[in-house]
PDB file of C-alpha atoms in Angstrom:
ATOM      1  CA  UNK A   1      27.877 -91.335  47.000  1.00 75.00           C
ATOM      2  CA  UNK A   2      24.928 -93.870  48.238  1.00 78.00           C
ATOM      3  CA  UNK A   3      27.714 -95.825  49.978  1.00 83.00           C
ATOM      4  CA  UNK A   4      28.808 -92.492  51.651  1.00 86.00           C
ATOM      5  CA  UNK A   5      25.244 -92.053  52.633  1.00 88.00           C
ATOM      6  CA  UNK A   6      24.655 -95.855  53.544  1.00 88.00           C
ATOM      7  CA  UNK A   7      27.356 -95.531  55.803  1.00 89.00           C
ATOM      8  CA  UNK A   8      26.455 -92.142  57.485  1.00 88.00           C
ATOM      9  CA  UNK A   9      22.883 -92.327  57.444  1.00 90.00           C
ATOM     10  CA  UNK A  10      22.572 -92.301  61.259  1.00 94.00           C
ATOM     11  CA  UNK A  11      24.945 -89.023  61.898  1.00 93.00           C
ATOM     12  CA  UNK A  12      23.687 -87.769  58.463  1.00 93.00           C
ATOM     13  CA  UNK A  13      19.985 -87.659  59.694  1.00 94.00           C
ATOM     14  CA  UNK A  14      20.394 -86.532  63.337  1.00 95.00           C
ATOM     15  CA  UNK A  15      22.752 -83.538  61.738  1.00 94.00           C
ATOM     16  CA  UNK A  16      19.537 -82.631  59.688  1.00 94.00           C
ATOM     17  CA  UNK A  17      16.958 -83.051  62.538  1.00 96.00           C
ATOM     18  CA  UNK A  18      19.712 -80.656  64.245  1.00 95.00           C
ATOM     19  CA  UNK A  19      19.972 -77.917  61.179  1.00 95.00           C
ATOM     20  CA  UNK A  20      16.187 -78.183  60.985  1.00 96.00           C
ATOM     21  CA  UNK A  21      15.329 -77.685  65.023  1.00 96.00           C
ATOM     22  CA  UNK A  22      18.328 -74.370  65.008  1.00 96.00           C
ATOM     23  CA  UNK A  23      16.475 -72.661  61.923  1.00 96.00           C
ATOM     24  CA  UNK A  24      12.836 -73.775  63.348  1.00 96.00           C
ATOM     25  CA  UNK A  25      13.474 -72.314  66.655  1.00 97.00           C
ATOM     26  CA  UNK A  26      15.521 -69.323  65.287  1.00 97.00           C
ATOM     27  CA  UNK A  27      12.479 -68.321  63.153  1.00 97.00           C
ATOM     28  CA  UNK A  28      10.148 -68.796  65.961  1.00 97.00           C
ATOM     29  CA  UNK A  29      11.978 -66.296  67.754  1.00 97.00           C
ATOM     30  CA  UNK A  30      12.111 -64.190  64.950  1.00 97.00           C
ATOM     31  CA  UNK A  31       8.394 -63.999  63.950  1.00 97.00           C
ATOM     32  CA  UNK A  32       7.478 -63.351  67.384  1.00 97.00           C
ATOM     33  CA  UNK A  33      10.215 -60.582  67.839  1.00 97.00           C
ATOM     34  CA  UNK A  34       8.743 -59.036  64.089  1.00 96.00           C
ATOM     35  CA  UNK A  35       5.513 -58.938  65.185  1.00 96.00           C
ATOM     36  CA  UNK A  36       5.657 -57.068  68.175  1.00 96.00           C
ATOM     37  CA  UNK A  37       7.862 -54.883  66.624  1.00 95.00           C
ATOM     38  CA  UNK A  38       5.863 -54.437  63.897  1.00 95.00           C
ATOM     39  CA  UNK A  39       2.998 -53.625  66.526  1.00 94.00           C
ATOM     40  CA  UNK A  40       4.882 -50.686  67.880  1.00 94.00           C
ATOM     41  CA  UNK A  41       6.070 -49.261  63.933  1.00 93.00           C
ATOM     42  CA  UNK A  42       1.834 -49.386  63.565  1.00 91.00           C
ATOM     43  CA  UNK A  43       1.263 -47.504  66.934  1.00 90.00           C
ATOM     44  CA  UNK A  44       4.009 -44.999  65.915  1.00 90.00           C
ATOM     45  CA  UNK A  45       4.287 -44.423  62.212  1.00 85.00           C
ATOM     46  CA  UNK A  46       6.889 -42.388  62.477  1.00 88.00           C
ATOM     47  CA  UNK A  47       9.285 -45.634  62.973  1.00 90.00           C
ATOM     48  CA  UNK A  48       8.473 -47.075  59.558  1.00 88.00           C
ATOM     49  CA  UNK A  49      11.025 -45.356  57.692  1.00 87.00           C
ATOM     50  CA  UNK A  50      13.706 -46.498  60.626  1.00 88.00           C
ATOM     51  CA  UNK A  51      12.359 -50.254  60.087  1.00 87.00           C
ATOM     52  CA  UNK A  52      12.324 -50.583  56.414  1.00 85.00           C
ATOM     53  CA  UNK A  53      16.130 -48.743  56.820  1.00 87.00           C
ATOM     54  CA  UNK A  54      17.233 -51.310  59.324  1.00 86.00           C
ATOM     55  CA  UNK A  55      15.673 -54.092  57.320  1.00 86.00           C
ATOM     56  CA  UNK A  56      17.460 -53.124  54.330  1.00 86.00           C
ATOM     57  CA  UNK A  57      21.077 -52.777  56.120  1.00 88.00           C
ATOM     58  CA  UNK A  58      20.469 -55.690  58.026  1.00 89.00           C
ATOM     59  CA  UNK A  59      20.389 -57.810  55.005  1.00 86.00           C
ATOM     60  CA  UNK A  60      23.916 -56.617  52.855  1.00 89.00           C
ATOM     61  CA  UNK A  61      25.440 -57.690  56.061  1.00 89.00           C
ATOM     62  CA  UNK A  62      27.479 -60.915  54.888  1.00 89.00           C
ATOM     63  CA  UNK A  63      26.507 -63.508  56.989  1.00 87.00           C
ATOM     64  CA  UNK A  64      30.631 -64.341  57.907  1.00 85.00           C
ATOM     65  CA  UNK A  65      30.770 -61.209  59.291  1.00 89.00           C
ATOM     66  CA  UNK A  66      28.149 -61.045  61.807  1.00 91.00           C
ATOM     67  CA  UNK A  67      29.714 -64.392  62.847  1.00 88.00           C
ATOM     68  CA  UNK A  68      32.795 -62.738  63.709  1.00 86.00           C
ATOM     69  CA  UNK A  69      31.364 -60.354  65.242  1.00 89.00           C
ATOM     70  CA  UNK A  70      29.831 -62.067  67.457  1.00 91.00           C
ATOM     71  CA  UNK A  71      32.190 -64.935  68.231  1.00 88.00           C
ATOM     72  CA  UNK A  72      33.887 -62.696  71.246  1.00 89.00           C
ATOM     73  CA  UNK A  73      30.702 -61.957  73.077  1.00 90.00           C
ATOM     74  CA  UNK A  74      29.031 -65.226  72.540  1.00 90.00           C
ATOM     75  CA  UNK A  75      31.969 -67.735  71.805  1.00 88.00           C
ATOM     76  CA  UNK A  76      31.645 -71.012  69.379  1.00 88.00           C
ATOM     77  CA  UNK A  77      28.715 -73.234  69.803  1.00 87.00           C
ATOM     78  CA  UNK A  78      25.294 -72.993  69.277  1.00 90.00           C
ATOM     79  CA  UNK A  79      24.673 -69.496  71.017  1.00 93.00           C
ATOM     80  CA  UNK A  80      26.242 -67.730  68.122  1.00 93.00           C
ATOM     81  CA  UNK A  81      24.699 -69.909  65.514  1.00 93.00           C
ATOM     82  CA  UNK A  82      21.298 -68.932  66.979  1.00 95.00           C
ATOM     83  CA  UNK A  83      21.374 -65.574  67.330  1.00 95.00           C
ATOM     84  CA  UNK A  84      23.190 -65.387  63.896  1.00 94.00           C
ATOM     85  CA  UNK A  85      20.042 -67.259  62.230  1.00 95.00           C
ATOM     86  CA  UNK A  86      17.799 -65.399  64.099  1.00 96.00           C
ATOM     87  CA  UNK A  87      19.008 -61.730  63.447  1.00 96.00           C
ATOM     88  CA  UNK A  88      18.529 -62.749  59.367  1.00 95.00           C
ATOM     89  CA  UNK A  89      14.951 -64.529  60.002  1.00 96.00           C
ATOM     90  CA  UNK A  90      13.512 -61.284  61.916  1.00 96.00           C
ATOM     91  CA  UNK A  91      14.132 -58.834  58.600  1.00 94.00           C
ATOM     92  CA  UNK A  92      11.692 -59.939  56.251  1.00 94.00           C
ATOM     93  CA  UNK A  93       9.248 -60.952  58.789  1.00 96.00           C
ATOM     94  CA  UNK A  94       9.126 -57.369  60.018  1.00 95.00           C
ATOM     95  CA  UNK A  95       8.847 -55.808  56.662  1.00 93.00           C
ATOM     96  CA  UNK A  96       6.272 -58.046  55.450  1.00 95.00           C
ATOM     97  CA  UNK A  97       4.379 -57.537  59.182  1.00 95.00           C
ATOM     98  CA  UNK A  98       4.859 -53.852  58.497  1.00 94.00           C
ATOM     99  CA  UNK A  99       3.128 -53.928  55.547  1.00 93.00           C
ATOM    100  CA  UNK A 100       0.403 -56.529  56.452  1.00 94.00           C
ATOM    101  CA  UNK A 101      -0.536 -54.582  59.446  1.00 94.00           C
ATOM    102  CA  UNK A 102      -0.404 -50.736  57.994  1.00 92.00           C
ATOM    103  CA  UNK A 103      -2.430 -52.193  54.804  1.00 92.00           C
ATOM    104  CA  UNK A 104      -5.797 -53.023  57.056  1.00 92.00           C
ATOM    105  CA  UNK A 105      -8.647 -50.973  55.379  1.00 91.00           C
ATOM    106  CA  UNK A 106      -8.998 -47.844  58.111  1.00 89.00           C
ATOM    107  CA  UNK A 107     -12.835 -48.785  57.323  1.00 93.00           C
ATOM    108  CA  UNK A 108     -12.753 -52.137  59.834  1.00 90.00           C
ATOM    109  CA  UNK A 109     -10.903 -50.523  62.248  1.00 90.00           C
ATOM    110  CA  UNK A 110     -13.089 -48.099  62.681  1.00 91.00           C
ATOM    111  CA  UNK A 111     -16.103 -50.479  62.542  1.00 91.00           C
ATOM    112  CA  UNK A 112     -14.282 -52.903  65.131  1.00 90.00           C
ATOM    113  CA  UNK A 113     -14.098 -49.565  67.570  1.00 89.00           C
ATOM    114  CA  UNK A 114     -17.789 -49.350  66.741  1.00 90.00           C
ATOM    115  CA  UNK A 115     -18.154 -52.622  68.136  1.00 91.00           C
ATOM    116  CA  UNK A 116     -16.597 -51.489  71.455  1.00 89.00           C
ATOM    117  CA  UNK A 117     -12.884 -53.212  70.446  1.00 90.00           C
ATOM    118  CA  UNK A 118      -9.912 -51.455  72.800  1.00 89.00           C
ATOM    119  CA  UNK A 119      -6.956 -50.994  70.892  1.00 88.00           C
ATOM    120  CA  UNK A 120      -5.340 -54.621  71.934  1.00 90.00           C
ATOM    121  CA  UNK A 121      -8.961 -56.374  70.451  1.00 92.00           C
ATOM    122  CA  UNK A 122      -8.732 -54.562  67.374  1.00 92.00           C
ATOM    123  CA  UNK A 123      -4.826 -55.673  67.056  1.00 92.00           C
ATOM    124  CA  UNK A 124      -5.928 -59.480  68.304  1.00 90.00           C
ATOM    125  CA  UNK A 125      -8.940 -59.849  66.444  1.00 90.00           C
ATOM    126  CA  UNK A 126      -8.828 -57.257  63.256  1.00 92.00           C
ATOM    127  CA  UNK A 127      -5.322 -56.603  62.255  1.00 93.00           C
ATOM    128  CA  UNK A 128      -3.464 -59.455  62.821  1.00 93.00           C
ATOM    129  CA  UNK A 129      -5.644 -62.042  61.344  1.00 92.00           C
ATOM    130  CA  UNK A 130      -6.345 -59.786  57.954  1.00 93.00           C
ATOM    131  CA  UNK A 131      -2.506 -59.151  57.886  1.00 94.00           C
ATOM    132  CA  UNK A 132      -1.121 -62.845  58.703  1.00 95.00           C
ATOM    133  CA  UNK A 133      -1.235 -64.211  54.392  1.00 94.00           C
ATOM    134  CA  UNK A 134       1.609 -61.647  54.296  1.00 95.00           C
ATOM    135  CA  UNK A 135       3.659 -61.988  57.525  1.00 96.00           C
ATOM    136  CA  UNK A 136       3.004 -65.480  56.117  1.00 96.00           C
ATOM    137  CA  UNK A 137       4.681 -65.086  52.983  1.00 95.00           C
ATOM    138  CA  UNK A 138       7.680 -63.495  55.036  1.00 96.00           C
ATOM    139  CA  UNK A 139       8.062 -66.344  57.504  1.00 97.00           C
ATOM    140  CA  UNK A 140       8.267 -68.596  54.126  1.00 96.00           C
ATOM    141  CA  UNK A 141      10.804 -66.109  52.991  1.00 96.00           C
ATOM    142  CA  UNK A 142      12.492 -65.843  56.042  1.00 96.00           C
ATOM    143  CA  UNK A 143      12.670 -69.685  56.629  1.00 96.00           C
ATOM    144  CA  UNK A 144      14.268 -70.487  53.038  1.00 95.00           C
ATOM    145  CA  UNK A 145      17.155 -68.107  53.635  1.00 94.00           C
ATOM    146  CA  UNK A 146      17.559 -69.123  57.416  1.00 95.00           C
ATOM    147  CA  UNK A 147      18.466 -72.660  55.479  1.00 95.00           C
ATOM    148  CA  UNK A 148      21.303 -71.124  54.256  1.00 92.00           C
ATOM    149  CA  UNK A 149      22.494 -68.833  56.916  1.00 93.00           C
ATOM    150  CA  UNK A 150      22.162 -71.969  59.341  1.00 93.00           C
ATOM    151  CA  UNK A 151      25.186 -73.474  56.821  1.00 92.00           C
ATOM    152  CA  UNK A 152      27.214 -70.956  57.682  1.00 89.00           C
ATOM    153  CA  UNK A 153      26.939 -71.182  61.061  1.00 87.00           C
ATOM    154  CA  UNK A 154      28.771 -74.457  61.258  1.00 86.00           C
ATOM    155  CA  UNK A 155      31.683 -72.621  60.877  1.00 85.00           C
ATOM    156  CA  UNK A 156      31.454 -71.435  64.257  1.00 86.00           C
ATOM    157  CA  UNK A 157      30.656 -75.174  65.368  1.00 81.00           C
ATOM    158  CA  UNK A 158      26.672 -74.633  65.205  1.00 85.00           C
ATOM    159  CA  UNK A 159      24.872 -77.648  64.552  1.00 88.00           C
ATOM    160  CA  UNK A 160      23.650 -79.025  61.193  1.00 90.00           C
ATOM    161  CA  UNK A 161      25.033 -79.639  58.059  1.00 93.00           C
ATOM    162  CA  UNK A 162      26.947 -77.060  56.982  1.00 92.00           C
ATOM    163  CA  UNK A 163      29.563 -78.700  58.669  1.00 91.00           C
ATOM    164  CA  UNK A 164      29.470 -81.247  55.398  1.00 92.00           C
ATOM    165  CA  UNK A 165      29.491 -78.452  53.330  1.00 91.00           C
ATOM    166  CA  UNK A 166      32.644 -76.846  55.164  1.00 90.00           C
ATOM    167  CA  UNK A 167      34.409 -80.631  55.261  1.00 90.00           C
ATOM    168  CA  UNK A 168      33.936 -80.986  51.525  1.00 90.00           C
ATOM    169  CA  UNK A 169      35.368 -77.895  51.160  1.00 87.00           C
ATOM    170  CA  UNK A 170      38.441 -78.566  53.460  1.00 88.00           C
ATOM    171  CA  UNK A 171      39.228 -81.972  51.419  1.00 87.00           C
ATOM    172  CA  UNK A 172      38.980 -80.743  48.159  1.00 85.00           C
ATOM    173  CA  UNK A 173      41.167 -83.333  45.926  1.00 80.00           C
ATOM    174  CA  UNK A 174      40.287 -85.610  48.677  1.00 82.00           C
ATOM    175  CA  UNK A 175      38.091 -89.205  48.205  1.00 84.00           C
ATOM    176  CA  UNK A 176      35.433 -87.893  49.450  1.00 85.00           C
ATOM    177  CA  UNK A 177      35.190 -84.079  49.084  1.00 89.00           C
ATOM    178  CA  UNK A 178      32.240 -84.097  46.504  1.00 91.00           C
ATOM    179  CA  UNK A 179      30.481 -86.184  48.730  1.00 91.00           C
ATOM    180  CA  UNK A 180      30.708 -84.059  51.801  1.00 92.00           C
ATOM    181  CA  UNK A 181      29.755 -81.255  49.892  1.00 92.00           C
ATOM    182  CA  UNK A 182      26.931 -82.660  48.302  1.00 93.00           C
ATOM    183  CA  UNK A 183      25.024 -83.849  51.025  1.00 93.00           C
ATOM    184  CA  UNK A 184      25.357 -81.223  52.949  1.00 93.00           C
ATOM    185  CA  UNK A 185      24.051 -78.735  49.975  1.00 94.00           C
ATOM    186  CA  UNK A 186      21.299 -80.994  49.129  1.00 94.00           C
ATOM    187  CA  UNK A 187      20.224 -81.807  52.565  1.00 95.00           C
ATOM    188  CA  UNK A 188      19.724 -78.598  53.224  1.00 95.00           C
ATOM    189  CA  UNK A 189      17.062 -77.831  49.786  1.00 95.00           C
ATOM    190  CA  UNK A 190      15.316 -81.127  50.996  1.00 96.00           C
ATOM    191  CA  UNK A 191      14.419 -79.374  54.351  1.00 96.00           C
ATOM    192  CA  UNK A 192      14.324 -76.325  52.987  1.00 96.00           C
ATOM    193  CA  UNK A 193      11.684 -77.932  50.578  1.00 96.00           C
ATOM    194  CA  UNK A 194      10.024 -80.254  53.391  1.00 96.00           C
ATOM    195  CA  UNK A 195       9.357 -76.805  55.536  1.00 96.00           C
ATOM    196  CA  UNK A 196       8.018 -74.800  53.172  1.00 96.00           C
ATOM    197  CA  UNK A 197       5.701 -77.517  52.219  1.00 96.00           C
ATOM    198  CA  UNK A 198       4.848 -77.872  56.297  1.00 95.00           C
ATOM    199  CA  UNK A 199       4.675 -73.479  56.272  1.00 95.00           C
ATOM    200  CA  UNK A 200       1.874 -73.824  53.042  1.00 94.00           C
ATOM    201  CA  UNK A 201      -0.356 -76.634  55.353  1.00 95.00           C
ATOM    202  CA  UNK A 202       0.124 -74.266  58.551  1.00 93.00           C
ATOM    203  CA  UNK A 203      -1.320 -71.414  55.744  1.00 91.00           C
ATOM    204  CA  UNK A 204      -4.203 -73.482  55.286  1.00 90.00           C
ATOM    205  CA  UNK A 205      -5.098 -73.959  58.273  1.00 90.00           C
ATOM    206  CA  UNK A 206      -4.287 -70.494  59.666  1.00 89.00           C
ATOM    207  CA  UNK A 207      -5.603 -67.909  57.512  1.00 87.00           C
ATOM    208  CA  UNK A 208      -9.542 -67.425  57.494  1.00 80.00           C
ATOM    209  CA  UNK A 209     -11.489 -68.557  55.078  1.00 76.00           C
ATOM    210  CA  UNK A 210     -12.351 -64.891  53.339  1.00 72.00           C
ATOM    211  CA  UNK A 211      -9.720 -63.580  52.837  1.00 73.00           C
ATOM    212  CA  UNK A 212      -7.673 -67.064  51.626  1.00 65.00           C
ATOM    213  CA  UNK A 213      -6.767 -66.756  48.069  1.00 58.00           C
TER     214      UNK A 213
END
């Protein structure tokens, strides 16, 4: 397997600066796209219900099958893969944002109107940065499993390296099936691993001193 790796290294590493940039940017998207949505469930409380019911369906939706179904609008490539990655990422980003922003003590809010806040102060200022330790903890979520989903989008010809996974697969009996398959699995926990370490640091430095556990 090192000699597999010795000999690869170059195409090895660019495929998992590739699966790592697809899953990066798809969660970008994702938290930014939870958040405001999240925003408007606050403003309107009668959407919760609808959000926690999407964010529930959305997830027993096997990740092959949104593929298909979106390989005739969007085609093979990196398109698919994307939006693929990033429908997955945005579910437990918005439940977690859901929850972070409805569970600000009424107390502050109130005290922040005191102050003279308008609504988009109190949101800026108040809400979001007592509720970010849990959209936090949903990003982290939201990042491990976008790991995964990324993998399958190789079969559609998205980048990383699920295509490893899918060649090992392919050859099985083959010279070099195992190895395929193995460092494209493992590849994938070592950035999966290397991000959440990264997602922990941006925590840190993030969340405000009193309320950091």
């Amino acid at each position: 397997m090192w000699d597999f790796i010795v000999e690869r290294h170059q195409q090895i590493l660019y495929d998992g600066f590739q699966h790592a940039y697809l899953v990066v940017l798809a969660v970008a998207a994702a938290t930014v796209i939870a958040i405001l949505l999240a925003m408007l469930v606050t403003k309107v409380p009668r959407l919760d219900s609808v959000a926690n019911m999407l964010s529930a369906i959305g997830l027993t939706i096997p990740g092959f099958a949104l593929v298909g179904l979106l390989m005739p609008a969007t085609g093979i490539g990196s398109t698919t893969a994307f939006i693929c990655v990033c429908f997955y990422a945005t579910l437990p980003i918005l439940r977690n944002a859901v929850v972070g922003l409805q569970g600000v003590e009424p107390v502050l809010i109130e005290s922040a109107r005191g102050m003279g806040m308008g609504e988009a102060a109190v949101m800026a200022r108040v809400r979001l940065p007592l509720a970010w330790p849990v959209i936090l903890a949903g990003i982290r979520v939201s990042l491990q499993m976008s790991m995964g989903i990324a993998a399958i989008a190789a079969y559609v010809l998205g980048p990383g390296l699920g295509s490893y996974i899918f060649s090992g697969l392919a050859q099985i009996g083959g010279k070099n099936a195992l190895n395929y398959a193995l460092v494209g699995t493992l590849g994938v926990v070592v950035l999966a691993l290397l991000l959440d370490l990264l997602l922990v640091l941006v925590g840190r430095l993030t969340t405000s001193k009193g309320i950091r556990v």
